[in-house]
mmCIF file of C-alpha atoms in Angstrom:
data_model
loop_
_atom_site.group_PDB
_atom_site.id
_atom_site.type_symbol
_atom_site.label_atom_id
_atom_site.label_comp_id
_atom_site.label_asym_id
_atom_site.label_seq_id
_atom_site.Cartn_x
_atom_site.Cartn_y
_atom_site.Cartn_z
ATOM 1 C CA UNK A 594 26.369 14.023 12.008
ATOM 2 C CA UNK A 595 26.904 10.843 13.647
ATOM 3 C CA UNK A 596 24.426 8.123 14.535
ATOM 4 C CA UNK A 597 25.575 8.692 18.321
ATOM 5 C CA UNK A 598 24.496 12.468 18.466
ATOM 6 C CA UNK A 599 21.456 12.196 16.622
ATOM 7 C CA UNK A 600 20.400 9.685 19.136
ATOM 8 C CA UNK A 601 20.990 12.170 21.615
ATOM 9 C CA UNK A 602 17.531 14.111 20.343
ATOM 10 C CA UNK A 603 15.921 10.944 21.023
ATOM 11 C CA UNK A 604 16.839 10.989 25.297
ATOM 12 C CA UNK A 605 15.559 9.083 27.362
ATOM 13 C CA UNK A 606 16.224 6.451 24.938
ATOM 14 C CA UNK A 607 19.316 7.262 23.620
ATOM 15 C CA UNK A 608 20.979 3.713 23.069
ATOM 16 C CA UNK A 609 17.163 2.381 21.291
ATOM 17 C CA UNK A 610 18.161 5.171 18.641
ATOM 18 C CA UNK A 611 21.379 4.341 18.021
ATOM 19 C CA UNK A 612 20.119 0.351 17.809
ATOM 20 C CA UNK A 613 17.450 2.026 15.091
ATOM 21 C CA UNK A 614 18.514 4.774 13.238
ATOM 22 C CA UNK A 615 20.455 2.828 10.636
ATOM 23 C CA UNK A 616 17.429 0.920 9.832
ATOM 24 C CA UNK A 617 15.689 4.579 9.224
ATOM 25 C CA UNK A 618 16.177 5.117 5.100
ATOM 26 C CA UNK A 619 17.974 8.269 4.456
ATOM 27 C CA UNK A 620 16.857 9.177 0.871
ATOM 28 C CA UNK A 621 16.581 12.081 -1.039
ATOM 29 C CA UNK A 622 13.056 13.345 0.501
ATOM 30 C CA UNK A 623 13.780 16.111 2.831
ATOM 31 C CA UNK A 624 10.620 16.084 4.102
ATOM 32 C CA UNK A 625 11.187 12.993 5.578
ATOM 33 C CA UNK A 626 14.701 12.719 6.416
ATOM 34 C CA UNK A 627 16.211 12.587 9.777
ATOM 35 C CA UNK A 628 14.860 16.620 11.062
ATOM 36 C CA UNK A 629 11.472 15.223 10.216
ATOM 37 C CA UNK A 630 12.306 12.131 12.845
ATOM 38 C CA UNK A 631 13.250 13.989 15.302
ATOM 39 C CA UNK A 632 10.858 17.257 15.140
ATOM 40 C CA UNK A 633 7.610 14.267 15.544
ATOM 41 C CA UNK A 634 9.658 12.525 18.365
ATOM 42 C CA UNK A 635 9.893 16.437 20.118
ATOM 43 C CA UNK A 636 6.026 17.057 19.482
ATOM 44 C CA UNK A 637 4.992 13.492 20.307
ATOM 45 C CA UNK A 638 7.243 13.140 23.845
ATOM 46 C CA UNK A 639 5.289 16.721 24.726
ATOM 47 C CA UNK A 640 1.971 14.941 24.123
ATOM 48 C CA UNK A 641 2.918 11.600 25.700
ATOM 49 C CA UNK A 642 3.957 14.213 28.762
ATOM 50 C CA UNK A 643 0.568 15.389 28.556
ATOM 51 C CA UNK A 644 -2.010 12.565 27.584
ATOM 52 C CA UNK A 645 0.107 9.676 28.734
ATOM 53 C CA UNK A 646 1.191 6.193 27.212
ATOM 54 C CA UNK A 647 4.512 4.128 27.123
ATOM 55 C CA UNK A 648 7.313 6.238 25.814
ATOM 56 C CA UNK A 649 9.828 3.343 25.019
ATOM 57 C CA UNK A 650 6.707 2.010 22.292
ATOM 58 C CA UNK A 651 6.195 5.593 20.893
ATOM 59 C CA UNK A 652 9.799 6.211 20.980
ATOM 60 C CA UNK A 653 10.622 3.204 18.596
ATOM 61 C CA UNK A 654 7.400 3.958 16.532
ATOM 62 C CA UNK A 655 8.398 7.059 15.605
ATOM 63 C CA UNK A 656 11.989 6.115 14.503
ATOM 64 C CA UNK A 657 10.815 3.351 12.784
ATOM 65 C CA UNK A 658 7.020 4.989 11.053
ATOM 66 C CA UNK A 659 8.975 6.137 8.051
ATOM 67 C CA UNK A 660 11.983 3.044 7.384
ATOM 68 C CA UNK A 661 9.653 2.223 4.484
ATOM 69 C CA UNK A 662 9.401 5.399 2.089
ATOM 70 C CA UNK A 663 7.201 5.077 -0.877
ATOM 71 C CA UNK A 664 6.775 8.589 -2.903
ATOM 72 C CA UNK A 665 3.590 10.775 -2.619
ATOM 73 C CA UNK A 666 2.639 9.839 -6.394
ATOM 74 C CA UNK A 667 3.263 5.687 -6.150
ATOM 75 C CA UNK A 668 0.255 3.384 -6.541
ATOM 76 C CA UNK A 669 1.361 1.577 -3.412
ATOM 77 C CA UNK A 670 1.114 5.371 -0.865
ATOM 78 C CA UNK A 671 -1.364 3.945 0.325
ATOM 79 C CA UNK A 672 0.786 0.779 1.168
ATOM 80 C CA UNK A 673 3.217 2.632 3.142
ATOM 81 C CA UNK A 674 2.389 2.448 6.472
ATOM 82 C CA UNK A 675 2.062 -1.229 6.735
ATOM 83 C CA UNK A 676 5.050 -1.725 4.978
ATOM 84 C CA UNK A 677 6.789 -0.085 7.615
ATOM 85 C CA UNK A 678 4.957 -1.534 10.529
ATOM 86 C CA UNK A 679 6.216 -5.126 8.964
ATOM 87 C CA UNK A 680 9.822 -3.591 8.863
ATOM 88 C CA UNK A 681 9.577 -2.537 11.955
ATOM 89 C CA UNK A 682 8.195 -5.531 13.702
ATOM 90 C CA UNK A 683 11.375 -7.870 12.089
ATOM 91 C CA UNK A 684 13.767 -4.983 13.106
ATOM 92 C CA UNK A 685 12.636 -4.624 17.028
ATOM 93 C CA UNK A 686 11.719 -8.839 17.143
ATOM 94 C CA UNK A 687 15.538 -9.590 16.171
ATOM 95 C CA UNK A 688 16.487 -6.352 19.003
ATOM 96 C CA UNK A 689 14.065 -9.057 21.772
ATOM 97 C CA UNK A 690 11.248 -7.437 21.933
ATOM 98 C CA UNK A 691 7.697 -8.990 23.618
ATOM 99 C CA UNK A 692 5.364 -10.313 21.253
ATOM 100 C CA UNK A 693 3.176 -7.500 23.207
ATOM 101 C CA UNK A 694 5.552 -4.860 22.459
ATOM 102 C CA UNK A 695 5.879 -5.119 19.078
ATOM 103 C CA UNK A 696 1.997 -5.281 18.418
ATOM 104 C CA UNK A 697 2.213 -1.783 19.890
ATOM 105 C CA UNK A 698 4.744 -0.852 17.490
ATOM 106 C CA UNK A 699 3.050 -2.295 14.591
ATOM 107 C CA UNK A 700 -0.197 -1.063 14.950
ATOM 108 C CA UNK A 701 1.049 2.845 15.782
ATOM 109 C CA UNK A 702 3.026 2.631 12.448
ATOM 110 C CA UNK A 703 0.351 1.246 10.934
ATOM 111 C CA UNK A 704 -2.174 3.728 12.267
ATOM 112 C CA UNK A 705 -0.374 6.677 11.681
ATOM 113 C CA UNK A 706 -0.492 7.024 7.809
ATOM 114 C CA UNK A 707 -3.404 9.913 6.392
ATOM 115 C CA UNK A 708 -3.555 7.294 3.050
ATOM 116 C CA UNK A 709 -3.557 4.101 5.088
ATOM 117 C CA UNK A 710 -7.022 5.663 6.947
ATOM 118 C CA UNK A 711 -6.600 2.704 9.655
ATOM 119 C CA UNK A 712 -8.378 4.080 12.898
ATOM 120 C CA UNK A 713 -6.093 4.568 15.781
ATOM 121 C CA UNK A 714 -6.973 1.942 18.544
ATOM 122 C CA UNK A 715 -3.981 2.490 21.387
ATOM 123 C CA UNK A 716 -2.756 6.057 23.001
ATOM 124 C CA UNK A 717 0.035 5.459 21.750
ATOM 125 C CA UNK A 718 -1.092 5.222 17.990
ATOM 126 C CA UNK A 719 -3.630 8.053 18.910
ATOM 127 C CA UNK A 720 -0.060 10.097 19.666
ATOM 128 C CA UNK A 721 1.981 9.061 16.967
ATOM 129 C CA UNK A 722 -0.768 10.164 14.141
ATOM 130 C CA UNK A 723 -0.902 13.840 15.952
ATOM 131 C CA UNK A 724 2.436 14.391 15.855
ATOM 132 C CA UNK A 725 3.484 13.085 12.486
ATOM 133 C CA UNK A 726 0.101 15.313 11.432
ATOM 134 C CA UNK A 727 1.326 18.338 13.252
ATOM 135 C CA UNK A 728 4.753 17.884 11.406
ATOM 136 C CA UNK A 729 2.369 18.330 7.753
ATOM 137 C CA UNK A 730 0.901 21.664 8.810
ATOM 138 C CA UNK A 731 1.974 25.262 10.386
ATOM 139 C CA UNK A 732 4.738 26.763 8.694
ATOM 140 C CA UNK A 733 7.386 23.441 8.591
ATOM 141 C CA UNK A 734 4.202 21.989 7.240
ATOM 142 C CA UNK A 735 4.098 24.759 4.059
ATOM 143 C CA UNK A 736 7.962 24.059 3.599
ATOM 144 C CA UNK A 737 7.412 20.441 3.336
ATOM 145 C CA UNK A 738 4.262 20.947 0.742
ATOM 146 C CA UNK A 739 6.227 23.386 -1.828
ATOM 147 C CA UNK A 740 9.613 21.333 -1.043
ATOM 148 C CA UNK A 741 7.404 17.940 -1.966
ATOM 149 C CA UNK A 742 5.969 19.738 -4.847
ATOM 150 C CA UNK A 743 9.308 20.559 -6.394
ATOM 151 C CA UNK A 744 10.577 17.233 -5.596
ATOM 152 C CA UNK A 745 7.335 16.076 -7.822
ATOM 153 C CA UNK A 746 7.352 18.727 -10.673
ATOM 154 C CA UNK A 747 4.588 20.810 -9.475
ATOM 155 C CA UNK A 748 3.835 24.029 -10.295
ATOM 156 C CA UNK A 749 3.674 26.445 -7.385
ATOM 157 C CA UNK A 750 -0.092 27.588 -8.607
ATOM 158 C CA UNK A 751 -2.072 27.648 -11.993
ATOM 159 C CA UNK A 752 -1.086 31.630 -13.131
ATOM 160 C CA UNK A 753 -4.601 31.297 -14.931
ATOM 161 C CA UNK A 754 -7.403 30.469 -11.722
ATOM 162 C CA UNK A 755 -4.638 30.772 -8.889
ATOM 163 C CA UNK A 756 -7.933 29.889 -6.546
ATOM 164 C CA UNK A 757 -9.842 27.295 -8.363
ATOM 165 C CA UNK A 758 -12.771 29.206 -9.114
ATOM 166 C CA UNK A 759 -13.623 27.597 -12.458
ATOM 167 C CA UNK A 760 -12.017 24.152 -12.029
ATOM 168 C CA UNK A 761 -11.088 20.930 -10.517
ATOM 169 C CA UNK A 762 -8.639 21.586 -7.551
ATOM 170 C CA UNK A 763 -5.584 19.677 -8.998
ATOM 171 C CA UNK A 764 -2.717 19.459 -6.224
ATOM 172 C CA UNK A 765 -0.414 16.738 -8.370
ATOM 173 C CA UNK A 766 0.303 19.836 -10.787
ATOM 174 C CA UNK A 767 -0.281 23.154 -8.398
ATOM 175 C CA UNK A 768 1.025 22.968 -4.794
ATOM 176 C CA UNK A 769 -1.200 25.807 -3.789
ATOM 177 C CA UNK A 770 -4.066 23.526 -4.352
ATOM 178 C CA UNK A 771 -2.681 20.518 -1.525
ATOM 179 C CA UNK A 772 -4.228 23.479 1.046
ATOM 180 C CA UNK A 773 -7.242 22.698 -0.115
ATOM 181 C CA UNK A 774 -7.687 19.227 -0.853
ATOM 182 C CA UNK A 775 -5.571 17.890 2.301
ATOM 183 C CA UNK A 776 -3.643 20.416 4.686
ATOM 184 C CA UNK A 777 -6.568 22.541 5.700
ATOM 185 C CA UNK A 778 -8.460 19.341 6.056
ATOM 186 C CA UNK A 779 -5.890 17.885 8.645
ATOM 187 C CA UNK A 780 -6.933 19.449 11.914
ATOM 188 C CA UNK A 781 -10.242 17.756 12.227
ATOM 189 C CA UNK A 782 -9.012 14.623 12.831
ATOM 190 C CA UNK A 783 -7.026 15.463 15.692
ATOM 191 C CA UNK A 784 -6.677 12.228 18.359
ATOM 192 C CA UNK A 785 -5.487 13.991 21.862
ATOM 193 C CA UNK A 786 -6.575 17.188 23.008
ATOM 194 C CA UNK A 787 -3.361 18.218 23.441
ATOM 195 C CA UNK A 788 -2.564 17.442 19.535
ATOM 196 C CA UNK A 789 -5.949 18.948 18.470
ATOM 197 C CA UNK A 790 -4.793 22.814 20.881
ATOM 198 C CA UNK A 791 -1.235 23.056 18.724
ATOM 199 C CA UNK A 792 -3.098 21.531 15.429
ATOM 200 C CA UNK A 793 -5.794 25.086 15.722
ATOM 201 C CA UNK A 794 -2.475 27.314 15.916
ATOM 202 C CA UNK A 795 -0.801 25.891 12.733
ATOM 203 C CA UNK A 796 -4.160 25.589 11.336
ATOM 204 C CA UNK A 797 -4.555 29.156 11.827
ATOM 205 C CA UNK A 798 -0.794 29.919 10.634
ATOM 206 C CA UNK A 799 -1.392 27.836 7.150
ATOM 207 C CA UNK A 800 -4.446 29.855 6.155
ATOM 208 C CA UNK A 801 -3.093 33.299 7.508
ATOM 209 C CA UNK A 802 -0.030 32.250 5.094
ATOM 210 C CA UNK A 803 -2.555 31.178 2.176
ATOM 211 C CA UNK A 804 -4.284 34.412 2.130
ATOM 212 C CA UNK A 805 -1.186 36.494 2.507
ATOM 213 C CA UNK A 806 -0.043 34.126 -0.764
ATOM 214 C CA UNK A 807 -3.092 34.979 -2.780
ATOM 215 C CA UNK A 808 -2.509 39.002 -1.731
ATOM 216 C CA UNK A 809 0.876 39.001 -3.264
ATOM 217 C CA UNK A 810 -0.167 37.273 -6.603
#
């Protein structure tokens, strides 16, 4: 697929996607490829619909909050975020855009990282973390965790204490245990109250799926 209709699931700002998209890495990571782009861009225009905020800033944020990818298991994760942010600023400064502007930008990107644990200041930052949050849980949210644990070399569980009852929850090695130690912890820190209405329903959805899982083994 072309540059020009990918940009078209980006309307109203069709010709700022095709100015940013092939700044946007395109790696090996399916769970943050392209679909991942534009699923948070879907959720996050619904919430800007909702809650408010300037499109055009969100809009380039979420093209742009993933241009840097560092893998789930790198010493730098943590790094990630503000990486992008700085990638982002240079890429939308040499486009012409306000000093004002790109602080927006910047500090959404920056922001909207679980591992960076920066505080969302702006409505527009406040939107960007929901839907890049809502895109890690519900059911695309237990495709990307197995998918991500495959990519990593994870077991699906430990065969021995499937439900850590007499150890450490380990989610590097057992995927099952991620539920635990960061998906099911996800939809407390909801930002909008339109984010935190859809974050209960995939909330519910991830542990109906978990205890359905643990049934069948």
């Amino acid at each position: 697929m072309s540059f020009v209709q990918l940009s078209e699931a980006f309307a109203p700002y069709e010709e700022l996607a095709q100015d940013l998209l092939p700044h946007v890495v395109v790696s090996n990571d399916g769970a943050h490829d392209v679909a991942h782009l534009v699923r948070v861009y879907k959720v996050a225009r619904t919430l800007q619909e909702l809650e408010g905020g300037c499109l055009r800033v969100l809009t380039a944020a979420v093209l742009l909050h993933d241009c840097v990818q560092v893998e789930k298991n790198s010493p730098e994760r943590a790094r990630a975020s503000r990486l992008a942010a700085d990638k982002a600023r240079e890429i939308l400064s040499q486009l012409g855009w306000e000093e004002a502007d790109l602080d927006a930008v910047d500090h959404a990107i920056h922001a909207h990282s679980y591992s960076a644990n920066i505080p969302p200041q702006t409505l527009e930052a406040r939107i960007l973390q929901d839907a890049d949050r809502l895109d890690a849980i519900g059911f695309v949210g237990i495709a990307r965790c197995f998918y991500t644990a495959g990519r990593m070399g994870s077991s699906l569980y430990d065969a021995a204490d499937p439900q850590a009852q007499g150890r450490e929850l380990d989610d590097t090695s057992f995927a099952l245990d991620h539920f635990t130690t960061k998906l099911f912890k996800l939809s407390d820190g909801f930002q909008t109250r339109a984010g935190k209405d859809m974050a209960e329903l995939r909330h519910a959805r991830m542990r109906a799926f978990v205890e359905y899982f643990h049934e069948e083994i």
